[in-house]
Amino acid sequence: MKAVVMAGGEGTRLRPMTANQPKPLLPVVNRPIMEHVLRLLKRHGFTETVVTVQFLAALVRNYFGDGDELGMSLHYATEEIPLGTAGSVKNAADKLRDERFLVISGDALTDVDLTDMIRFHEENGALVTIGLKRVPNPLEFGIIIVDEHGRVQRFLEKPTWGQVFSDTVNTGVYIMEPEVLDEVAPGTAVDWSGDVFPKLLARGAPLYGYVASGYWEDVGTHESYLKAQADALSGRVRLDADGFELSPGVWVAEGASVDPDAILKGPLYIGGYAKVEAGAELREYTVLGDNVVVKEGAFLHRAVVHDNVYIGPSAHLRGCVIGKNTDIMTGARIEENAVVGDECVIEAEAYVSSGVKIYPFKTIEAGAVVNTSVIWESRGQRSLFGPRGVSGLVNVEITPELCVRLASAYATTLKKGASVITSRDSSRAARALKRAVISALNASAINVLDLEAAPMPVARFHTSNETASGGIALRTTPGDPQSVDIVFMDENGADLSQNAQRKLERVFSRQEFRRAFPGEIAELSFPARAVEDYTRELLRWVDMSGVRDAEMKVVIDCAGGTSALVLPSLLGRVGVDVLTVNNRLDDSSPTETLAERRRDLQRLAELVGSSRAAFGVRFDPVGERISLVDEMGQLISEERAQLVVLDLVAAERRGGRVALPVTTTRVAEQVCRFHGAQVQWTSTALDALTSAAADPELIFAADGRGGFIVPEFAPTVDGLAAFLRLLGLVARTRLSLSQIDARIPQAKMLKRTVPTPWAAKGAVMRSVVEAADGYRLDTTDGVRVVEEDGGWALILPDPSEAVTHLWAEGDDLDVAQALLERWARVVEQAVGT
C-alpha cells in the first residue's frame, strides 16, 4: 500500500516564514513538518510514497531526495498549475497503480494511528475513509457529521459560525480505493471535499469517517505554528527528535555547547552545534535551530529560532519566530507574535512590536521602533470584518493610516484601471477618513467616482450601474457616534461575500499591496446628477399607480441623515402630502443613541396620530432601514413590520417567492401560503439575502431588522425604495397598516443568548446535533430542530461575539418557553464540559 504526501501548498497565511520556502519545510523542533509526516508513515509500514509538489518544488526535492536517508522510496509528481487536493493526486495516478492508497498532508503535524485507521477502513468496506478530529474552532476546516457506525452523513467546507453543526473536522488524511480516481478529471483543479466527496455521498457510496484520538494540528497560521512547537516539546504529539535530555525537559542535539551558567527552564530544545553562553536565559517552549548563537544576557521565552541565527547580548525575544541566517544585535527586543523572515538584520536596541512581520532580507536600523510590518520596504488583524463591515473607534482603531491600508488591499483585489464608487454619511469623521481611502485607491491605479455625502442606497445603486468594480462607503456606527463602519461593496452594490472578505483579509494581513507606476495614477471624478439618476430609475421600476388618486398624507423622519438629500426630489414627483421632520444633514450628531431613537419615534407617532396621516416612516441616518408607525400612531415592531409589508406584497402578487432569514417567525409561511407565495429561507448573513434577491422570481426579501429589498429595483437593502413601494401598496389596497396587522396571526417566538467561549462553539453545535438525533434538522444557518407538532428551536453561534443565540417558536408561549429552556440547557451543559 502506497502513501501520497501532498506538499504543494504555498502557505500564504504563514508569510514571511513561507516567503522563500514551501510550508512543508517549516521546522518543528528542528525538523521539517513533512519529515515528521514521512517518519509517521514509516512507523506504520509505508515505505513507498508519492510526493505531490508545486510551489518551490525544487526545494522539497533537494531536501528529501529519493528518501533513502529515511529508509523510504520517494517519487515526485509535479503540478505545473495548482490542481486542488484531488487533482494533485490524480496527477500522480500513474505512480499509484491499481491498489488502495493513503493520502496525507505534508504540512500538518500529527501522530494519528494510521494502522488502526486502515483496519477501520477494511472492516467497513469503505470506498473512502476520512480521518476526523475534534477541534475547538472548526471555521478553517471542513466539518463532517457521521452516524453511530461512522458513515458520513454530511459535510461542509470552511463554514461560517452559522453553518457550524459539529466540531468534527476533516484532517485531510484519507484512505481510498483506486476507483475513486475515476471521479477526478485529469489536468483540472478538483478538490476532494468540495467536488468529489459530495458527488459520492449523493450517490450513496460508502464514505466513512474515522475519529482519530491522536494529535493533529493544521500548521496554517503563526499561532498554530507556535502551538505545534509547544505541543511537541510537551510530549502531546509523538515525534522523532534528535538529541538527548540534558535535564528534565531540556533537549540538546549533537554538538551543541551550553555553558553551565546558562539558565535553562524546559521544556525547550537546542539544535545541533548551537552555542548558548553564560548568563543567557532560555525559558519554556523555546526552540533553537542548528548553529544558533545566543550571547550572554540574552532572554528567550517561547521563541522559535531557525538555523544559523545570531542573538546578541541582552537581546530579548518573547513568543516570536526568527527566520534562518538572521542577526539579532545587542539589546534588540522582539515581542509577542512578531515574525522576522530569513536573512534579516535587527540592529542594536531596535524594538519590533507585537504582531509585526519583517519580510526576508530587510534591515531594521539601530534604535528603530517598528510598529508596522516591513514588507516591500514598508500589521495584521485576525479578523477584519464584523456584521457592519470593518468597524472601530475613530482615530483609535479606525485611523487614516488603517484606511489607506484597507483601501490598498481592496484595490489589490481589483484590476488596474477599474472604477470604485465612494460615499459617506454626514459625519466629519467619515469625511476625513474617506479622503484617505480615495488617495490610496488612486495610488493603486483605481479610478474613483466620489458621491460625497449620499445615502447608502444611492451608493449601492451607482456601484451596480456605473460599470464600477465595487464601492466603499463610510458611515457612523449605528448608536455609537465615536465609531465608524467601512462598508466594502461588490460590483452589484452588495456587501462583500464571505469569500471576498477572506480574500481581502489575506491581502491586508500580508500587506502585499499593489502600487501604480507614476503614469498609472488614476482619476478622481464626481458624478453629476447622482441623486436625480437614482430617483428616476427608482420611479421607473417601483409601481406607484393609485398613489395620486389615494390623496394620502404621510409623516417622514429623516433622522438628520443623508436621506434628506434624496427625498425632496423624490416626493415632488410622487404626489403625496408630506410632513417632514429632521430634514437636514447633522454632521455633529450623525447617529443617535437608543434613547434618542425612542424619543424621535414617539414624536413621529404623535405627529402621525394628530395629522391623520396614512402612516409614518423613520429612516436610519444612511437611508437603508425604516421604522413604521400606523395610522393610529402606534409603532409597528420590526418583526411585525416585516410581516405587514410581506402580506401587502404577497396579496398583490398572488405567487412568487420571498426570501427571509431562518430567524423569522414561521407566521411568515402562513402569510405566504394564504396568498400562494413560497418562502426561501436564507442564512442571517446579509450577503445571503442579497444573493437570493438576484433571482428574477423573487418578489420580496427582508432581514427582520427594518431592512427591505425591492427585487424589481435592486438586490440590496434600500429604505427609500421600500418606502416608495409601501406607498403604492397602501394606496392600491385601500387598507390601513393597522387593519393589515390585525389580520396576521401573532407570533409565539422567544429568544435567548447564552455566553459561549470561542473554543467551545464547535463542541456546542456537535452536542446540539447529537441531542437532536431523530428530529428533522435544518442547517441553513446554525441548527434548527423541528418538532413533530411544528414547533422549532434554532441554535446559532454568533460570528463576532462569544455567545450562542437561541430562538424557539411554538403554538403558544408556554410551548416556546419549554423549547427554549430545553435547548438552552443543552448549550449550557456543552459549555460546561
Short mmCIF file of C-alpha atoms in Angstrom, two decimals, residues 253-508:
data_model
loop_
_atom_site.label_atom_id
_atom_site.label_comp_id
_atom_site.label_asym_id
_atom_site.label_seq_id
_atom_site.Cartn_x
_atom_site.Cartn_y
_atom_site.Cartn_z
CA ALA A 253 21.19 17.92 19.92
CA GLU A 254 24.63 16.62 18.97
CA GLY A 255 27.46 19.13 19.02
CA ALA A 256 25.58 21.82 20.94
CA SER A 257 27.55 23.82 23.51
CA VAL A 258 25.66 25.03 26.57
CA ASP A 259 27.55 26.93 29.28
CA PRO A 260 26.83 25.60 32.79
CA ASP A 261 25.98 29.15 33.88
CA ALA A 262 23.24 29.49 31.27
CA ILE A 263 19.72 29.44 32.72
CA LEU A 264 17.56 26.74 31.13
CA LYS A 265 13.90 26.16 32.08
CA GLY A 266 12.25 23.47 29.96
CA PRO A 267 10.62 22.20 28.03
CA LEU A 268 12.93 23.53 25.34
CA TYR A 269 15.14 22.30 22.50
CA ILE A 270 18.68 23.31 21.48
CA GLY A 271 19.73 22.32 17.96
CA GLY A 272 22.93 20.81 16.67
CA TYR A 273 26.14 22.81 17.16
CA ALA A 274 24.23 25.67 18.74
CA LYS A 275 26.08 27.72 21.36
CA VAL A 276 24.46 29.17 24.50
CA GLU A 277 26.75 31.39 26.55
CA ALA A 278 26.86 32.01 30.30
CA GLY A 279 24.14 34.34 31.57
CA ALA A 280 21.81 33.64 28.68
CA GLU A 281 18.31 32.60 29.78
CA LEU A 282 16.22 30.16 27.75
CA ARG A 283 12.72 29.59 29.08
CA GLU A 284 9.76 27.35 28.33
CA TYR A 285 8.87 26.35 24.76
CA THR A 286 11.95 27.87 23.19
CA VAL A 287 13.41 26.09 20.15
CA LEU A 288 16.88 26.83 18.78
CA GLY A 289 17.85 25.62 15.32
CA ASP A 290 21.25 24.31 14.28
CA ASN A 291 24.26 26.63 14.60
CA VAL A 292 22.39 29.28 16.58
CA VAL A 293 24.48 31.51 18.84
CA VAL A 294 22.92 33.00 21.98
CA LYS A 295 25.13 35.56 23.69
CA GLU A 296 25.36 36.47 27.38
CA GLY A 297 22.36 38.22 28.93
CA ALA A 298 20.00 37.30 26.10
CA PHE A 299 16.49 36.25 27.14
CA LEU A 300 14.27 33.90 25.10
CA HIS A 301 10.79 32.69 26.09
CA ARG A 302 8.52 30.74 23.68
CA ALA A 303 10.79 31.88 20.88
CA VAL A 304 11.29 29.69 17.80
CA VAL A 305 14.65 30.39 16.19
CA HIS A 306 15.57 28.77 12.88
CA ASP A 307 19.07 27.73 11.77
CA ASN A 308 22.21 29.92 11.73
CA VAL A 309 20.80 32.82 13.75
CA TYR A 310 22.92 35.13 15.90
CA ILE A 311 21.27 36.52 19.04
CA GLY A 312 23.35 39.27 20.57
CA PRO A 313 23.99 40.23 24.20
CA SER A 314 20.92 41.32 26.19
CA ALA A 315 18.57 40.71 23.27
CA HIS A 316 15.02 39.96 24.37
CA LEU A 317 12.78 37.56 22.38
CA ARG A 318 9.33 36.53 23.55
CA GLY A 319 6.71 34.48 21.67
CA CYS A 320 8.24 35.24 18.25
CA VAL A 321 9.69 33.41 15.24
CA ILE A 322 13.13 34.24 13.80
CA GLY A 323 13.99 33.06 10.27
CA LYS A 324 17.29 31.43 9.34
CA ASN A 325 20.52 33.37 8.79
CA THR A 326 19.21 36.40 10.68
CA ASP A 327 21.21 38.57 13.08
CA ILE A 328 19.59 39.98 16.22
CA MET A 329 22.03 42.54 17.59
CA THR A 330 22.77 43.80 21.13
CA GLY A 331 19.75 44.82 23.18
CA ALA A 332 17.24 44.31 20.38
CA ARG A 333 13.74 43.41 21.55
CA ILE A 334 11.19 41.36 19.61
CA GLU A 335 7.72 40.99 21.07
CA GLU A 336 4.82 38.50 21.02
CA ASN A 337 3.61 37.13 17.66
CA ALA A 338 6.24 39.03 15.70
CA VAL A 339 7.86 37.18 12.80
CA VAL A 340 11.26 38.02 11.35
CA GLY A 341 11.99 36.47 7.96
CA ASP A 342 15.19 34.87 6.67
CA GLU A 343 18.45 36.81 6.33
CA CYS A 344 17.37 39.95 8.15
CA VAL A 345 19.41 42.23 10.42
CA ILE A 346 17.79 43.69 13.53
CA GLU A 347 20.33 46.23 14.69
CA ALA A 348 21.21 47.20 18.27
CA GLU A 349 18.41 48.44 20.55
CA ALA A 350 15.78 48.11 17.82
CA TYR A 351 12.26 47.32 19.02
CA VAL A 352 9.88 45.15 16.97
CA SER A 353 6.33 45.42 18.32
CA SER A 354 3.84 42.62 18.83
CA GLY A 355 2.35 41.20 15.63
CA VAL A 356 4.83 42.88 13.28
CA LYS A 357 6.11 40.87 10.32
CA ILE A 358 9.55 41.59 8.86
CA TYR A 359 9.93 40.02 5.41
CA PRO A 360 13.24 38.44 4.29
CA PHE A 361 16.40 40.44 3.50
CA LYS A 362 15.39 43.54 5.49
CA THR A 363 17.47 45.64 7.88
CA ILE A 364 15.94 47.39 10.90
CA GLU A 365 18.15 50.27 11.90
CA ALA A 366 19.62 50.68 15.37
CA GLY A 367 17.17 52.12 17.87
CA ALA A 368 14.23 51.97 15.48
CA VAL A 369 10.75 51.30 16.91
CA VAL A 370 8.84 49.21 14.37
CA ASN A 371 5.06 49.23 14.83
CA THR A 372 4.02 48.19 11.32
CA SER A 373 5.14 45.32 9.13
CA VAL A 374 8.13 45.75 6.86
CA ILE A 375 7.34 44.11 3.54
CA TRP A 376 8.43 45.79 0.31
CA GLU A 377 10.20 48.49 2.38
CA SER A 378 7.38 49.29 4.37
CA ARG A 379 0.07 44.97 11.00
CA GLY A 380 -2.25 42.45 10.56
CA GLN A 381 -5.51 41.65 12.33
CA ARG A 382 -7.00 38.22 12.85
CA SER A 383 -10.48 39.21 11.70
CA LEU A 384 -11.23 42.43 9.87
CA PHE A 385 -14.91 42.11 9.10
CA GLY A 386 -17.77 42.28 11.56
CA PRO A 387 -21.53 42.41 10.95
CA ARG A 388 -21.29 46.01 9.65
CA GLY A 389 -18.07 45.80 7.66
CA VAL A 390 -14.81 46.97 9.24
CA SER A 391 -15.70 48.87 12.42
CA GLY A 392 -13.90 50.64 15.24
CA LEU A 393 -13.30 53.79 17.24
CA VAL A 394 -12.44 56.86 15.18
CA ASN A 395 -8.73 57.73 15.33
CA VAL A 396 -8.10 54.86 17.75
CA GLU A 397 -8.96 51.70 15.84
CA ILE A 398 -10.01 53.26 12.54
CA THR A 399 -7.25 55.72 11.64
CA PRO A 400 -6.34 57.35 8.33
CA GLU A 401 -3.34 55.01 8.17
CA LEU A 402 -5.60 51.97 8.55
CA CYS A 403 -7.95 53.33 5.88
CA VAL A 404 -5.03 53.65 3.48
CA ARG A 405 -4.00 50.04 4.06
CA LEU A 406 -7.59 48.75 3.79
CA ALA A 407 -8.23 50.63 0.57
CA SER A 408 -4.86 49.47 -0.81
CA ALA A 409 -5.77 45.85 -0.02
CA TYR A 410 -9.18 46.28 -1.69
CA ALA A 411 -7.58 47.87 -4.73
CA THR A 412 -5.13 44.97 -5.00
CA THR A 413 -8.08 42.56 -5.41
CA LEU A 414 -9.27 44.58 -8.44
CA LYS A 415 -7.76 45.10 -11.88
CA LYS A 416 -5.73 48.19 -12.65
CA GLY A 417 -7.88 50.86 -14.23
CA ALA A 418 -11.07 49.62 -12.54
CA SER A 419 -13.53 52.11 -11.04
CA VAL A 420 -14.79 52.26 -7.46
CA ILE A 421 -17.69 54.32 -6.05
CA THR A 422 -17.01 56.10 -2.74
CA SER A 423 -19.51 57.77 -0.43
CA ARG A 424 -20.03 58.76 3.19
CA ASP A 425 -22.63 59.84 5.70
CA SER A 426 -22.88 63.36 7.11
CA SER A 427 -20.22 62.94 9.82
CA ARG A 428 -16.93 64.82 9.87
CA ALA A 429 -15.03 61.62 10.73
CA ALA A 430 -16.35 59.81 7.64
CA ARG A 431 -15.46 62.84 5.50
CA ALA A 432 -11.86 62.90 6.74
CA LEU A 433 -11.33 59.14 6.51
CA LYS A 434 -12.85 58.92 3.02
CA ARG A 435 -10.12 61.23 1.74
CA ALA A 436 -7.52 58.68 2.89
CA VAL A 437 -9.46 55.93 1.12
CA ILE A 438 -9.61 57.88 -2.14
CA SER A 439 -5.89 58.67 -2.16
CA ALA A 440 -5.00 55.01 -1.60
CA LEU A 441 -7.30 53.87 -4.41
CA ASN A 442 -5.90 56.39 -6.87
CA ALA A 443 -2.34 55.46 -5.91
CA SER A 444 -3.21 51.82 -6.67
CA ALA A 445 -4.41 52.60 -10.22
CA ILE A 446 -8.11 52.58 -9.30
CA ASN A 447 -10.38 55.33 -10.64
CA VAL A 448 -12.69 56.83 -8.03
CA LEU A 449 -16.21 58.18 -8.61
CA ASP A 450 -16.96 60.07 -5.41
CA LEU A 451 -20.61 60.68 -4.48
CA GLU A 452 -19.52 62.72 -1.45
CA ALA A 453 -22.36 62.62 1.15
CA ALA A 454 -25.02 60.19 -0.11
CA PRO A 455 -27.49 57.65 1.29
CA MET A 456 -26.27 54.05 1.21
CA PRO A 457 -28.98 53.04 -1.32
CA VAL A 458 -27.73 55.71 -3.75
CA ALA A 459 -24.15 54.47 -3.31
CA ARG A 460 -25.23 50.86 -3.89
CA PHE A 461 -27.28 51.86 -6.95
CA HIS A 462 -24.42 53.69 -8.62
CA THR A 463 -21.95 50.91 -7.77
CA SER A 464 -24.12 48.48 -9.73
CA ASN A 465 -24.92 50.89 -12.58
CA GLU A 466 -21.69 52.79 -13.30
CA THR A 467 -19.69 49.81 -14.64
CA ALA A 468 -17.85 50.01 -11.32
CA SER A 469 -15.99 47.04 -9.89
CA GLY A 470 -17.06 47.86 -6.34
CA GLY A 471 -17.66 50.54 -3.77
CA ILE A 472 -16.57 51.79 -0.36
CA ALA A 473 -18.90 53.68 1.96
CA LEU A 474 -18.03 55.17 5.34
CA ARG A 475 -20.73 55.74 7.95
CA THR A 476 -21.05 56.31 11.67
CA THR A 477 -21.72 53.09 13.57
CA PRO A 478 -25.44 52.95 14.50
CA GLY A 479 -25.87 54.03 18.12
CA ASP A 480 -22.18 54.85 18.61
CA PRO A 481 -21.11 58.34 17.48
CA GLN A 482 -17.49 57.59 18.44
CA SER A 483 -17.13 54.75 15.93
CA VAL A 484 -17.24 54.35 12.20
CA ASP A 485 -18.02 51.49 9.79
CA ILE A 486 -16.23 50.98 6.48
CA VAL A 487 -18.52 49.07 4.12
CA PHE A 488 -16.97 47.33 1.11
CA MET A 489 -19.26 46.50 -1.80
CA ASP A 490 -19.01 44.24 -4.84
CA GLU A 491 -19.89 45.17 -8.41
CA ASN A 492 -23.61 44.63 -7.64
CA GLY A 493 -23.59 47.13 -4.78
CA ALA A 494 -24.00 44.33 -2.22
CA ASP A 495 -21.76 43.79 0.79
CA LEU A 496 -18.77 41.59 0.01
CA SER A 497 -19.43 37.87 0.28
CA GLN A 498 -17.64 35.77 2.89
CA ASN A 499 -15.18 34.55 0.25
CA ALA A 500 -14.43 38.07 -0.97
CA GLN A 501 -13.94 39.23 2.62
CA ARG A 502 -11.44 36.44 3.21
CA LYS A 503 -9.55 37.35 0.05
CA LEU A 504 -9.31 40.99 1.12
CA GLU A 505 -8.21 39.95 4.62
CA ARG A 506 -5.42 37.79 3.18
CA VAL A 507 -4.06 40.68 1.13
CA PHE A 508 -4.37 43.06 4.09
#
